[in-house]
Every structure is written in structure tokens, then in C-alpha cells.
Amino acid sequence: MDRRTLLCGLLALTAGVTSTACGAGEPARRPGVGSARAGDRVAGLADVPVGSGALVDVGGDGQLLLVRPSESEVRAFNPACPHQGTTVNPPAGGTISCPTHRSAFDPATGAVLSGPSPRGLAEVAVAVSGLDVVLS
């Protein structure tokens, strides 16, 4: 659990309210596949720019980082930074970065390149099926 989640939970318990800063009115998203299963569509191929990537909601309650290193290849990672669970940014300038403490990750492998993260991003198996990206 990250600090933001803990603090928002404590605020809700003690004050009986939910702050807009804590995501009031927004559906909860968990990093990873959520309730999606193998074979489920997670995105259209066109939704993932070649040489970059995109954060996509999956399974109604999950979120993945899709990275497209070439026309025919798409890789997926759990977007939670292993350091403190912050959602990482899609690739820019050749790296995936965490906005909290600036850990950097290799978009091709998810390996940690720098920063406080103790390990790389967890890869999630996906495949290209026609014009869709599906869980494997």
C-alpha cells in the first residue's frame, strides 16, 4: 500500500469524507490485470503508439502499461513502481519513469536503469491478435 492510499483511507475513516484529491467519484484501479483473463482484449493496437506506450484500463478494475517497440510487438508491464507503488509514466525519451522518486526503467524489458527502485517492472504476458492486444 502506498502513502497516498493509506492517507486517503485514514481521511475517510476519521473525517467520514472522501477528498477529491483521493479520487472521489473515480473507479478504483489496481495496477495489473484486475479481473481480466487470458484472451481478453486490453487495447486496440492503434491505441499504443510505435516507439512509445500507453496506460490502459483493463478488466474493469486493472491498469497496464503497454509499450510498443515495433509495429508488430507489444509488451505489457504492471505500472506500479516497485519502490513505492506509484503509477509510472509511459515511455518518453527512451525510458519509463516514476514521477515520485525518478526511478527509470527500460521500455523494452522493464529492467530498472536508475533510481531507488529495488527491481524492474513486472511483465504481463500479452499478444497481438489482429488489430487487438490481448492477455496471453
JSON list of C-alpha atoms in Angstrom, two decimals:
[
{"chain": "A", "resi": 1, "resn": "MET", "atom": "CA", "xyz": [0.00, 0.00, 0.00]},
{"chain": "A", "resi": 2, "resn": "ASP", "atom": "CA", "xyz": [1.39, 3.41, -0.91]},
{"chain": "A", "resi": 3, "resn": "ARG", "atom": "CA", "xyz": [1.29, 6.51, 1.30]},
{"chain": "A", "resi": 4, "resn": "ARG", "atom": "CA", "xyz": [-1.44, 8.19, -0.75]},
{"chain": "A", "resi": 5, "resn": "THR", "atom": "CA", "xyz": [-3.78, 5.20, -0.41]},
{"chain": "A", "resi": 6, "resn": "LEU", "atom": "CA", "xyz": [-3.08, 4.96, 3.32]},
{"chain": "A", "resi": 7, "resn": "LEU", "atom": "CA", "xyz": [-3.64, 8.68, 3.91]},
{"chain": "A", "resi": 8, "resn": "CYS", "atom": "CA", "xyz": [-6.84, 8.74, 1.85]},
{"chain": "A", "resi": 9, "resn": "GLY", "atom": "CA", "xyz": [-8.15, 5.74, 3.80]},
{"chain": "A", "resi": 10, "resn": "LEU", "atom": "CA", "xyz": [-7.33, 7.39, 7.12]},
{"chain": "A", "resi": 11, "resn": "LEU", "atom": "CA", "xyz": [-9.00, 10.61, 5.99]},
{"chain": "A", "resi": 12, "resn": "ALA", "atom": "CA", "xyz": [-12.15, 8.72, 5.05]},
{"chain": "A", "resi": 13, "resn": "LEU", "atom": "CA", "xyz": [-12.18, 6.88, 8.41]},
{"chain": "A", "resi": 14, "resn": "THR", "atom": "CA", "xyz": [-11.50, 9.86, 10.64]},
{"chain": "A", "resi": 15, "resn": "ALA", "atom": "CA", "xyz": [-13.39, 12.58, 8.85]},
{"chain": "A", "resi": 16, "resn": "GLY", "atom": "CA", "xyz": [-16.13, 10.50, 7.28]},
{"chain": "A", "resi": 17, "resn": "VAL", "atom": "CA", "xyz": [-15.46, 12.18, 3.95]},
{"chain": "A", "resi": 18, "resn": "THR", "atom": "CA", "xyz": [-13.57, 11.46, 0.78]},
{"chain": "A", "resi": 19, "resn": "SER", "atom": "CA", "xyz": [-11.34, 14.17, -0.64]},
{"chain": "A", "resi": 20, "resn": "THR", "atom": "CA", "xyz": [-11.34, 14.89, -4.36]},
{"chain": "A", "resi": 21, "resn": "ALA", "atom": "CA", "xyz": [-7.56, 14.58, -4.09]},
{"chain": "A", "resi": 22, "resn": "CYS", "atom": "CA", "xyz": [-8.16, 10.97, -3.07]},
{"chain": "A", "resi": 23, "resn": "GLY", "atom": "CA", "xyz": [-10.08, 10.18, -6.22]},
{"chain": "A", "resi": 24, "resn": "ALA", "atom": "CA", "xyz": [-13.65, 10.67, -5.08]},
{"chain": "A", "resi": 25, "resn": "GLY", "atom": "CA", "xyz": [-16.07, 9.59, -7.76]},
{"chain": "A", "resi": 26, "resn": "GLU", "atom": "CA", "xyz": [-13.41, 7.75, -9.76]},
{"chain": "A", "resi": 27, "resn": "PRO", "atom": "CA", "xyz": [-13.43, 3.96, -10.06]},
{"chain": "A", "resi": 28, "resn": "ALA", "atom": "CA", "xyz": [-10.62, 2.25, -8.18]},
{"chain": "A", "resi": 29, "resn": "ARG", "atom": "CA", "xyz": [-7.85, 0.98, -10.49]},
{"chain": "A", "resi": 30, "resn": "ARG", "atom": "CA", "xyz": [-5.31, -1.59, -9.39]},
{"chain": "A", "resi": 31, "resn": "PRO", "atom": "CA", "xyz": [-2.03, -1.94, -11.20]},
{"chain": "A", "resi": 32, "resn": "GLY", "atom": "CA", "xyz": [-2.15, -5.21, -13.12]},
{"chain": "A", "resi": 33, "resn": "VAL", "atom": "CA", "xyz": [-4.79, -7.17, -14.95]},
{"chain": "A", "resi": 34, "resn": "GLY", "atom": "CA", "xyz": [-7.62, -6.64, -12.47]},
{"chain": "A", "resi": 35, "resn": "SER", "atom": "CA", "xyz": [-10.38, -9.13, -13.24]},
{"chain": "A", "resi": 36, "resn": "ALA", "atom": "CA", "xyz": [-9.31, -9.66, -16.89]},
{"chain": "A", "resi": 37, "resn": "ARG", "atom": "CA", "xyz": [-8.39, -13.17, -18.03]},
{"chain": "A", "resi": 38, "resn": "ALA", "atom": "CA", "xyz": [-6.27, -14.76, -20.74]},
{"chain": "A", "resi": 39, "resn": "GLY", "atom": "CA", "xyz": [-7.73, -13.96, -24.16]},
{"chain": "A", "resi": 40, "resn": "ASP", "atom": "CA", "xyz": [-9.41, -10.73, -23.01]},
{"chain": "A", "resi": 41, "resn": "ARG", "atom": "CA", "xyz": [-8.80, -7.66, -25.17]},
{"chain": "A", "resi": 42, "resn": "VAL", "atom": "CA", "xyz": [-6.86, -4.96, -23.31]},
{"chain": "A", "resi": 43, "resn": "ALA", "atom": "CA", "xyz": [-6.45, -2.39, -26.09]},
{"chain": "A", "resi": 44, "resn": "GLY", "atom": "CA", "xyz": [-6.51, -1.77, -29.79]},
{"chain": "A", "resi": 45, "resn": "LEU", "atom": "CA", "xyz": [-3.14, -1.88, -31.49]},
{"chain": "A", "resi": 46, "resn": "ALA", "atom": "CA", "xyz": [-3.76, 1.68, -32.71]},
{"chain": "A", "resi": 47, "resn": "ASP", "atom": "CA", "xyz": [-4.06, 2.83, -29.06]},
{"chain": "A", "resi": 48, "resn": "VAL", "atom": "CA", "xyz": [-0.37, 2.08, -28.47]},
{"chain": "A", "resi": 49, "resn": "PRO", "atom": "CA", "xyz": [1.98, 4.37, -30.44]},
{"chain": "A", "resi": 50, "resn": "VAL", "atom": "CA", "xyz": [5.00, 2.71, -32.06]},
{"chain": "A", "resi": 51, "resn": "GLY", "atom": "CA", "xyz": [8.16, 3.66, -30.16]},
{"chain": "A", "resi": 52, "resn": "SER", "atom": "CA", "xyz": [6.14, 4.70, -27.12]},
{"chain": "A", "resi": 53, "resn": "GLY", "atom": "CA", "xyz": [3.34, 3.30, -24.99]},
{"chain": "A", "resi": 54, "resn": "ALA", "atom": "CA", "xyz": [0.12, 3.93, -23.13]},
{"chain": "A", "resi": 55, "resn": "LEU", "atom": "CA", "xyz": [-1.52, 3.26, -19.78]},
{"chain": "A", "resi": 56, "resn": "VAL", "atom": "CA", "xyz": [-4.73, 1.32, -20.37]},
{"chain": "A", "resi": 57, "resn": "ASP", "atom": "CA", "xyz": [-7.57, 0.27, -18.09]},
{"chain": "A", "resi": 58, "resn": "VAL", "atom": "CA", "xyz": [-8.29, -3.47, -18.20]},
{"chain": "A", "resi": 59, "resn": "GLY", "atom": "CA", "xyz": [-10.73, -5.87, -16.67]},
{"chain": "A", "resi": 60, "resn": "GLY", "atom": "CA", "xyz": [-12.90, -3.07, -15.34]},
{"chain": "A", "resi": 61, "resn": "ASP", "atom": "CA", "xyz": [-10.59, -2.53, -12.38]},
{"chain": "A", "resi": 62, "resn": "GLY", "atom": "CA", "xyz": [-7.00, -3.03, -13.53]},
{"chain": "A", "resi": 63, "resn": "GLN", "atom": "CA", "xyz": [-4.38, -0.99, -15.34]},
{"chain": "A", "resi": 64, "resn": "LEU", "atom": "CA", "xyz": [-1.41, -1.95, -17.52]},
{"chain": "A", "resi": 65, "resn": "LEU", "atom": "CA", "xyz": [1.40, -0.09, -19.21]},
{"chain": "A", "resi": 66, "resn": "LEU", "atom": "CA", "xyz": [1.60, -1.20, -22.84]},
{"chain": "A", "resi": 67, "resn": "VAL", "atom": "CA", "xyz": [4.83, -0.50, -24.73]},
{"chain": "A", "resi": 68, "resn": "ARG", "atom": "CA", "xyz": [5.20, -0.87, -28.49]},
{"chain": "A", "resi": 69, "resn": "PRO", "atom": "CA", "xyz": [8.87, -1.11, -29.52]},
{"chain": "A", "resi": 70, "resn": "SER", "atom": "CA", "xyz": [7.97, -2.01, -33.15]},
{"chain": "A", "resi": 71, "resn": "GLU", "atom": "CA", "xyz": [4.97, -2.28, -35.48]},
{"chain": "A", "resi": 72, "resn": "SER", "atom": "CA", "xyz": [4.41, -5.94, -34.62]},
{"chain": "A", "resi": 73, "resn": "GLU", "atom": "CA", "xyz": [5.49, -6.15, -30.97]},
{"chain": "A", "resi": 74, "resn": "VAL", "atom": "CA", "xyz": [3.67, -5.04, -27.82]},
{"chain": "A", "resi": 75, "resn": "ARG", "atom": "CA", "xyz": [4.88, -5.66, -24.29]},
{"chain": "A", "resi": 76, "resn": "ALA", "atom": "CA", "xyz": [2.94, -5.08, -21.08]},
{"chain": "A", "resi": 77, "resn": "PHE", "atom": "CA", "xyz": [4.08, -4.22, -17.58]},
{"chain": "A", "resi": 78, "resn": "ASN", "atom": "CA", "xyz": [2.42, -3.77, -14.24]},
{"chain": "A", "resi": 79, "resn": "PRO", "atom": "CA", "xyz": [2.65, 0.05, -13.97]},
{"chain": "A", "resi": 80, "resn": "ALA", "atom": "CA", "xyz": [3.26, 0.09, -10.20]},
{"chain": "A", "resi": 81, "resn": "CYS", "atom": "CA", "xyz": [6.80, 1.23, -9.43]},
{"chain": "A", "resi": 82, "resn": "PRO", "atom": "CA", "xyz": [8.38, -1.48, -7.24]},
{"chain": "A", "resi": 83, "resn": "HIS", "atom": "CA", "xyz": [9.77, 1.24, -4.95]},
{"chain": "A", "resi": 84, "resn": "GLN", "atom": "CA", "xyz": [6.50, 2.61, -3.52]},
{"chain": "A", "resi": 85, "resn": "GLY", "atom": "CA", "xyz": [3.73, 1.62, -5.91]},
{"chain": "A", "resi": 86, "resn": "THR", "atom": "CA", "xyz": [3.33, 4.91, -7.79]},
{"chain": "A", "resi": 87, "resn": "THR", "atom": "CA", "xyz": [1.99, 4.50, -11.33]},
{"chain": "A", "resi": 88, "resn": "VAL", "atom": "CA", "xyz": [4.85, 5.02, -13.78]},
{"chain": "A", "resi": 89, "resn": "ASN", "atom": "CA", "xyz": [4.64, 7.20, -16.87]},
{"chain": "A", "resi": 90, "resn": "PRO", "atom": "CA", "xyz": [4.54, 5.76, -20.40]},
{"chain": "A", "resi": 91, "resn": "PRO", "atom": "CA", "xyz": [7.92, 5.81, -22.19]},
{"chain": "A", "resi": 92, "resn": "ALA", "atom": "CA", "xyz": [9.35, 9.19, -23.13]},
{"chain": "A", "resi": 93, "resn": "GLY", "atom": "CA", "xyz": [12.90, 9.90, -24.22]},
{"chain": "A", "resi": 94, "resn": "GLY", "atom": "CA", "xyz": [13.74, 6.20, -24.23]},
{"chain": "A", "resi": 95, "resn": "THR", "atom": "CA", "xyz": [12.75, 5.41, -20.63]},
{"chain": "A", "resi": 96, "resn": "ILE", "atom": "CA", "xyz": [9.75, 4.67, -18.47]},
{"chain": "A", "resi": 97, "resn": "SER", "atom": "CA", "xyz": [9.90, 6.94, -15.42]},
{"chain": "A", "resi": 98, "resn": "CYS", "atom": "CA", "xyz": [8.34, 7.06, -11.99]},
{"chain": "A", "resi": 99, "resn": "PRO", "atom": "CA", "xyz": [7.11, 10.57, -11.18]},
{"chain": "A", "resi": 100, "resn": "THR", "atom": "CA", "xyz": [7.61, 10.18, -7.41]},
{"chain": "A", "resi": 101, "resn": "HIS", "atom": "CA", "xyz": [11.32, 9.43, -6.97]},
{"chain": "A", "resi": 102, "resn": "ARG", "atom": "CA", "xyz": [12.51, 9.33, -10.58]},
{"chain": "A", "resi": 103, "resn": "SER", "atom": "CA", "xyz": [13.30, 5.64, -10.95]},
{"chain": "A", "resi": 104, "resn": "ALA", "atom": "CA", "xyz": [13.86, 4.88, -14.64]},
{"chain": "A", "resi": 105, "resn": "PHE", "atom": "CA", "xyz": [13.05, 1.64, -16.43]},
{"chain": "A", "resi": 106, "resn": "ASP", "atom": "CA", "xyz": [13.97, 0.14, -19.80]},
{"chain": "A", "resi": 107, "resn": "PRO", "atom": "CA", "xyz": [10.85, 0.16, -22.02]},
{"chain": "A", "resi": 108, "resn": "ALA", "atom": "CA", "xyz": [11.98, -3.00, -23.84]},
{"chain": "A", "resi": 109, "resn": "THR", "atom": "CA", "xyz": [12.47, -5.14, -20.73]},
{"chain": "A", "resi": 110, "resn": "GLY", "atom": "CA", "xyz": [11.11, -3.24, -17.72]},
{"chain": "A", "resi": 111, "resn": "ALA", "atom": "CA", "xyz": [14.55, -3.53, -16.07]},
{"chain": "A", "resi": 112, "resn": "VAL", "atom": "CA", "xyz": [15.46, -0.78, -13.61]},
{"chain": "A", "resi": 113, "resn": "LEU", "atom": "CA", "xyz": [18.01, 1.63, -15.09]},
{"chain": "A", "resi": 114, "resn": "SER", "atom": "CA", "xyz": [18.38, 4.08, -12.20]},
{"chain": "A", "resi": 115, "resn": "GLY", "atom": "CA", "xyz": [16.76, 5.38, -9.06]},
{"chain": "A", "resi": 116, "resn": "PRO", "atom": "CA", "xyz": [15.66, 3.83, -5.80]},
{"chain": "A", "resi": 117, "resn": "SER", "atom": "CA", "xyz": [13.54, 1.03, -7.25]},
{"chain": "A", "resi": 118, "resn": "PRO", "atom": "CA", "xyz": [14.86, -2.32, -5.98]},
{"chain": "A", "resi": 119, "resn": "ARG", "atom": "CA", "xyz": [13.85, -4.19, -9.16]},
{"chain": "A", "resi": 120, "resn": "GLY", "atom": "CA", "xyz": [12.32, -3.76, -12.60]},
{"chain": "A", "resi": 121, "resn": "LEU", "atom": "CA", "xyz": [8.68, -3.63, -13.60]},
{"chain": "A", "resi": 122, "resn": "ALA", "atom": "CA", "xyz": [6.78, -6.92, -13.60]},
{"chain": "A", "resi": 123, "resn": "GLU", "atom": "CA", "xyz": [5.99, -8.05, -17.14]},
{"chain": "A", "resi": 124, "resn": "VAL", "atom": "CA", "xyz": [2.49, -9.22, -18.04]},
{"chain": "A", "resi": 125, "resn": "ALA", "atom": "CA", "xyz": [2.04, -11.63, -20.96]},
{"chain": "A", "resi": 126, "resn": "VAL", "atom": "CA", "xyz": [0.17, -10.13, -23.91]},
{"chain": "A", "resi": 127, "resn": "ALA", "atom": "CA", "xyz": [-0.09, -10.93, -27.60]},
{"chain": "A", "resi": 128, "resn": "VAL", "atom": "CA", "xyz": [-1.14, -9.13, -30.77]},
{"chain": "A", "resi": 129, "resn": "SER", "atom": "CA", "xyz": [-4.24, -10.70, -32.29]},
{"chain": "A", "resi": 130, "resn": "GLY", "atom": "CA", "xyz": [-5.25, -8.95, -35.49]},
{"chain": "A", "resi": 131, "resn": "LEU", "atom": "CA", "xyz": [-5.74, -5.32, -34.53]},
{"chain": "A", "resi": 132, "resn": "ASP", "atom": "CA", "xyz": [-6.07, -6.03, -30.79]},
{"chain": "A", "resi": 133, "resn": "VAL", "atom": "CA", "xyz": [-3.75, -6.54, -27.83]},
{"chain": "A", "resi": 134, "resn": "VAL", "atom": "CA", "xyz": [-4.96, -9.46, -25.69]},
{"chain": "A", "resi": 135, "resn": "LEU", "atom": "CA", "xyz": [-3.82, -11.07, -22.46]},
{"chain": "A", "resi": 136, "resn": "SER", "atom": "CA", "xyz": [-1.90, -14.30, -23.02]}
]
